[in-house]
PDB file of C-alpha atoms in Angstrom:
ATOM      1  CA  MET K 172      55.380 115.518  48.394  1.00 43.00           C
ATOM      2  CA  SER K 173      53.859 111.902  48.907  1.00 48.00           C
ATOM      3  CA  PRO K 174      56.144 110.802  51.650  1.00 65.00           C
ATOM      4  CA  THR K 175      55.174 110.518  55.168  1.00 87.00           C
ATOM      5  CA  VAL K 176      57.525 110.730  58.642  1.00 91.00           C
ATOM      6  CA  SER K 177      57.928 107.415  59.742  1.00 91.00           C
ATOM      7  CA  GLU K 178      56.931 106.583  63.363  1.00 91.00           C
ATOM      8  CA  SER K 179      60.913 105.652  63.875  1.00 93.00           C
ATOM      9  CA  GLU K 180      61.859 109.310  62.682  1.00 94.00           C
ATOM     10  CA  PHE K 181      59.532 110.625  65.103  1.00 94.00           C
ATOM     11  CA  GLN K 182      61.061 108.302  67.799  1.00 94.00           C
ATOM     12  CA  ASP K 183      64.336 109.468  66.703  1.00 95.00           C
ATOM     13  CA  LEU K 184      63.811 113.122  66.903  1.00 95.00           C
ATOM     14  CA  SER K 185      62.065 112.608  70.192  1.00 94.00           C
ATOM     15  CA  ARG K 186      65.042 110.742  71.635  1.00 94.00           C
ATOM     16  CA  GLN K 187      67.628 113.230  70.360  1.00 95.00           C
ATOM     17  CA  ALA K 188      65.710 116.016  71.996  1.00 95.00           C
ATOM     18  CA  GLU K 189      65.685 114.144  75.217  1.00 93.00           C
ATOM     19  CA  ILE K 190      69.496 113.197  74.880  1.00 93.00           C
ATOM     20  CA  ASP K 191      70.241 117.065  74.138  1.00 96.00           C
ATOM     21  CA  GLY K 192      68.260 118.160  77.141  1.00 95.00           C
ATOM     22  CA  THR K 193      65.723 120.188  75.039  1.00 95.00           C
ATOM     23  CA  ALA K 194      62.013 120.283  75.649  1.00 95.00           C
ATOM     24  CA  PRO K 195      60.452 119.664  72.210  1.00 96.00           C
ATOM     25  CA  ARG K 196      57.980 121.947  70.675  1.00 97.00           C
ATOM     26  CA  VAL K 197      56.383 121.442  67.264  1.00 98.00           C
ATOM     27  CA  GLY K 198      55.521 123.735  64.400  1.00 97.00           C
ATOM     28  CA  ALA K 199      53.390 122.965  61.269  1.00 98.00           C
ATOM     29  CA  ILE K 200      54.097 124.274  57.765  1.00 97.00           C
ATOM     30  CA  ILE K 201      50.312 124.451  56.087  1.00 97.00           C
ATOM     31  CA  ASP K 202      50.732 125.261  52.480  1.00 96.00           C
ATOM     32  CA  ARG K 203      47.964 126.290  50.391  1.00 94.00           C
ATOM     33  CA  GLY K 204      49.069 126.662  46.866  1.00 91.00           C
ATOM     34  CA  GLY K 205      52.340 128.138  47.710  1.00 90.00           C
ATOM     35  CA  GLN K 206      50.973 130.619  50.601  1.00 94.00           C
ATOM     36  CA  ILE K 207      51.717 129.488  54.136  1.00 95.00           C
ATOM     37  CA  LEU K 208      49.554 129.789  57.242  1.00 97.00           C
ATOM     38  CA  LEU K 209      51.057 132.373  59.678  1.00 96.00           C
ATOM     39  CA  LEU K 210      49.483 133.359  63.059  1.00 96.00           C
ATOM     40  CA  GLU K 211      49.890 136.815  64.847  1.00 91.00           C
ATOM     41  CA  ARG K 212      50.035 136.822  68.426  1.00 85.00           C
ATOM     42  CA  HIS K 213      47.770 139.347  70.494  1.00 79.00           C
ATOM     43  CA  ASP K 214      50.368 142.348  70.616  1.00 72.00           C
ATOM     44  CA  THR K 215      50.012 144.991  73.074  1.00 65.00           C
ATOM     45  CA  GLY K 216      53.382 146.495  73.315  1.00 66.00           C
ATOM     46  CA  PRO K 217      55.030 149.091  70.945  1.00 67.00           C
ATOM     47  CA  ILE K 218      57.159 146.458  69.216  1.00 67.00           C
ATOM     48  CA  LYS K 219      55.930 144.432  66.379  1.00 69.00           C
ATOM     49  CA  VAL K 220      56.109 140.634  67.225  1.00 71.00           C
ATOM     50  CA  PRO K 221      56.825 138.573  64.234  1.00 85.00           C
ATOM     51  CA  LEU K 222      54.327 136.050  62.732  1.00 92.00           C
ATOM     52  CA  LYS K 223      54.615 132.243  63.793  1.00 94.00           C
ATOM     53  CA  LEU K 224      53.652 128.828  62.373  1.00 97.00           C
ATOM     54  CA  PRO K 225      50.881 127.064  63.845  1.00 97.00           C
ATOM     55  CA  GLY K 226      52.372 124.793  66.893  1.00 96.00           C
ATOM     56  CA  ALA K 227      52.133 123.202  70.355  1.00 96.00           C
ATOM     57  CA  THR K 228      54.260 122.242  73.240  1.00 95.00           C
ATOM     58  CA  VAL K 229      54.633 118.463  73.366  1.00 96.00           C
ATOM     59  CA  LEU K 230      52.889 117.256  76.650  1.00 95.00           C
ATOM     60  CA  PRO K 231      54.494 114.527  78.705  1.00 93.00           C
ATOM     61  CA  GLY K 232      53.926 111.466  77.278  1.00 93.00           C
ATOM     62  CA  GLU K 233      52.545 112.841  73.924  1.00 95.00           C
ATOM     63  CA  SER K 234      54.101 111.793  70.603  1.00 95.00           C
ATOM     64  CA  LEU K 235      55.358 114.283  68.086  1.00 96.00           C
ATOM     65  CA  ALA K 236      52.819 113.340  65.724  1.00 96.00           C
ATOM     66  CA  ALA K 237      49.899 113.790  68.174  1.00 96.00           C
ATOM     67  CA  ALA K 238      51.438 117.212  69.347  1.00 97.00           C
ATOM     68  CA  VAL K 239      51.494 118.391  65.644  1.00 97.00           C
ATOM     69  CA  THR K 240      47.825 117.199  65.032  1.00 97.00           C
ATOM     70  CA  ARG K 241      46.855 118.597  68.428  1.00 97.00           C
ATOM     71  CA  GLY K 242      48.669 122.074  67.842  1.00 97.00           C
ATOM     72  CA  VAL K 243      47.121 122.684  64.545  1.00 97.00           C
ATOM     73  CA  LEU K 244      43.504 121.970  65.784  1.00 97.00           C
ATOM     74  CA  GLU K 245      43.828 123.973  68.779  1.00 96.00           C
ATOM     75  CA  GLU K 246      45.330 127.006  67.098  1.00 96.00           C
ATOM     76  CA  THR K 247      43.611 126.953  63.948  1.00 97.00           C
ATOM     77  CA  GLY K 248      40.516 124.550  64.057  1.00 96.00           C
ATOM     78  CA  LEU K 249      42.129 122.897  61.019  1.00 97.00           C
ATOM     79  CA  VAL K 250      42.318 118.900  61.052  1.00 97.00           C
ATOM     80  CA  VAL K 251      45.655 117.308  60.061  1.00 97.00           C
ATOM     81  CA  THR K 252      45.410 114.455  57.889  1.00 96.00           C
ATOM     82  CA  GLY K 253      49.044 113.600  57.235  1.00 95.00           C
ATOM     83  CA  ILE K 254      52.588 114.863  58.336  1.00 96.00           C
ATOM     84  CA  ARG K 255      54.554 114.643  55.149  1.00 93.00           C
ATOM     85  CA  HIS K 256      58.003 115.906  56.130  1.00 94.00           C
ATOM     86  CA  HIS K 257      60.246 116.724  58.895  1.00 96.00           C
ATOM     87  CA  VAL K 258      61.486 119.999  57.626  1.00 97.00           C
ATOM     88  CA  GLY K 259      64.040 120.968  60.264  1.00 96.00           C
ATOM     89  CA  ASP K 260      64.477 122.426  63.549  1.00 96.00           C
ATOM     90  CA  PHE K 261      66.217 125.028  65.772  1.00 96.00           C
ATOM     91  CA  ASP K 262      67.106 125.507  69.555  1.00 96.00           C
ATOM     92  CA  TYR K 263      66.469 128.433  71.822  1.00 94.00           C
ATOM     93  CA  LEU K 264      65.951 129.373  75.221  1.00 93.00           C
ATOM     94  CA  SER K 265      62.429 129.828  76.565  1.00 90.00           C
ATOM     95  CA  PRO K 266      61.364 132.845  78.383  1.00 89.00           C
ATOM     96  CA  ASP K 267      62.478 131.215  81.775  1.00 91.00           C
ATOM     97  CA  ALA K 268      65.791 130.045  80.384  1.00 93.00           C
ATOM     98  CA  GLN K 269      64.780 126.429  79.523  1.00 93.00           C
ATOM     99  CA  PRO K 270      66.206 124.807  76.372  1.00 96.00           C
ATOM    100  CA  VAL K 271      63.656 124.204  74.063  1.00 96.00           C
ATOM    101  CA  ARG K 272      63.929 122.420  70.305  1.00 97.00           C
ATOM    102  CA  ARG K 273      61.045 123.530  67.988  1.00 97.00           C
ATOM    103  CA  LEU K 274      60.881 120.798  65.226  1.00 98.00           C
ATOM    104  CA  HIS K 275      58.790 121.743  62.176  1.00 98.00           C
ATOM    105  CA  PHE K 276      56.758 119.418  59.795  1.00 98.00           C
ATOM    106  CA  ALA K 277      54.907 119.736  56.530  1.00 97.00           C
ATOM    107  CA  VAL K 278      51.319 118.637  57.002  1.00 97.00           C
ATOM    108  CA  ASP K 279      48.385 118.181  54.916  1.00 96.00           C
ATOM    109  CA  VAL K 280      44.815 119.394  56.336  1.00 97.00           C
ATOM    110  CA  ALA K 281      41.358 118.110  55.419  1.00 96.00           C
ATOM    111  CA  ALA K 282      40.727 121.689  54.360  1.00 94.00           C
ATOM    112  CA  ALA K 283      42.384 125.033  54.586  1.00 92.00           C
ATOM    113  CA  HIS K 284      39.243 126.875  55.806  1.00 91.00           C
ATOM    114  CA  PRO K 285      37.506 127.752  57.877  1.00 93.00           C
ATOM    115  CA  ILE K 286      40.174 128.986  60.267  1.00 95.00           C
ATOM    116  CA  HIS K 287      38.899 129.453  63.911  1.00 93.00           C
ATOM    117  CA  LEU K 288      41.639 131.277  65.989  1.00 93.00           C
ATOM    118  CA  THR K 289      41.572 130.475  69.843  1.00 87.00           C
ATOM    119  CA  ALA K 290      45.123 132.177  70.919  1.00 85.00           C
ATOM    120  CA  HIS K 291      46.073 134.456  68.179  1.00 89.00           C
ATOM    121  CA  ALA K 292      44.846 137.953  66.886  1.00 88.00           C
ATOM    122  CA  ARG K 293      44.609 137.027  63.191  1.00 92.00           C
ATOM    123  CA  TYR K 294      46.303 134.921  60.628  1.00 95.00           C
ATOM    124  CA  ILE K 295      47.252 135.509  56.974  1.00 94.00           C
ATOM    125  CA  TRP K 296      48.253 133.225  53.944  1.00 96.00           C
ATOM    126  CA  ALA K 297      51.699 134.720  53.086  1.00 93.00           C
ATOM    127  CA  PRO K 298      53.349 133.796  49.815  1.00 92.00           C
ATOM    128  CA  LEU K 299      56.260 131.500  50.161  1.00 89.00           C
ATOM    129  CA  ASP K 300      58.243 133.391  47.642  1.00 83.00           C
ATOM    130  CA  GLY K 301      57.639 136.670  49.336  1.00 78.00           C
ATOM    131  CA  GLU K 302      59.439 138.605  52.244  1.00 83.00           C
ATOM    132  CA  LEU K 303      57.766 136.823  55.281  1.00 85.00           C
ATOM    133  CA  PRO K 304      57.146 138.717  58.525  1.00 86.00           C
ATOM    134  CA  VAL K 305      58.689 135.908  60.615  1.00 93.00           C
ATOM    135  CA  THR K 306      62.001 135.330  62.693  1.00 92.00           C
ATOM    136  CA  SER K 307      65.495 134.610  61.176  1.00 92.00           C
ATOM    137  CA  SER K 308      64.953 130.865  62.338  1.00 94.00           C
ATOM    138  CA  ILE K 309      61.392 130.557  60.693  1.00 95.00           C
ATOM    139  CA  ARG K 310      62.635 132.032  57.557  1.00 94.00           C
ATOM    140  CA  ALA K 311      65.558 129.397  57.377  1.00 95.00           C
ATOM    141  CA  ILE K 312      62.956 126.693  57.997  1.00 96.00           C
ATOM    142  CA  LEU K 313      60.674 128.239  55.260  1.00 95.00           C
ATOM    143  CA  GLU K 314      63.463 128.467  52.872  1.00 94.00           C
ATOM    144  CA  THR K 315      64.398 124.737  53.656  1.00 96.00           C
ATOM    145  CA  TYR K 316      60.706 123.861  52.704  1.00 96.00           C
ATOM    146  CA  ARG K 317      60.589 125.819  49.731  1.00 93.00           C
ATOM    147  CA  ASN K 318      63.862 124.042  48.419  1.00 92.00           C
ATOM    148  CA  LEU K 319      62.200 120.593  49.583  1.00 90.00           C
ATOM    149  CA  VAL K 320      58.836 121.498  47.652  1.00 85.00           C
ATOM    150  CA  HIS K 321      60.183 123.161  44.477  1.00 73.00           C
ATOM    151  CA  GLY K 322      63.774 121.862  44.290  1.00 67.00           C
TER     152      GLY K 322
END
């Protein structure tokens, strides 16, 4: 998995989100030997919320690459050293009914530990080939990633 996402690919993805009228958010796939880092939100309700990938909302004027790097650092304390692939994306409506496009990237990190959570209750390293406790949209992204990595 040596390729890296080019600046022009990042710009094309940003431009397309803007044309489509969606606010860009990013998610990062951090793979530690076939295990994917998933985060659990603080949950106070009776319904168990699915786990999520680290990520961030893209700030005004911020590049997608900068948002990926910032989001991973802010949510996990891990330092992104490279963004290898755009794995895929999906659109959804935010809680205030605004259209959002969540773009997912496979990233390399300097080290997979220690993890310092700031906005989540806990994290797990889940086997990529297991039944992952994530939404169907994230499951599809991770299936694409699995096919990309393991052909």
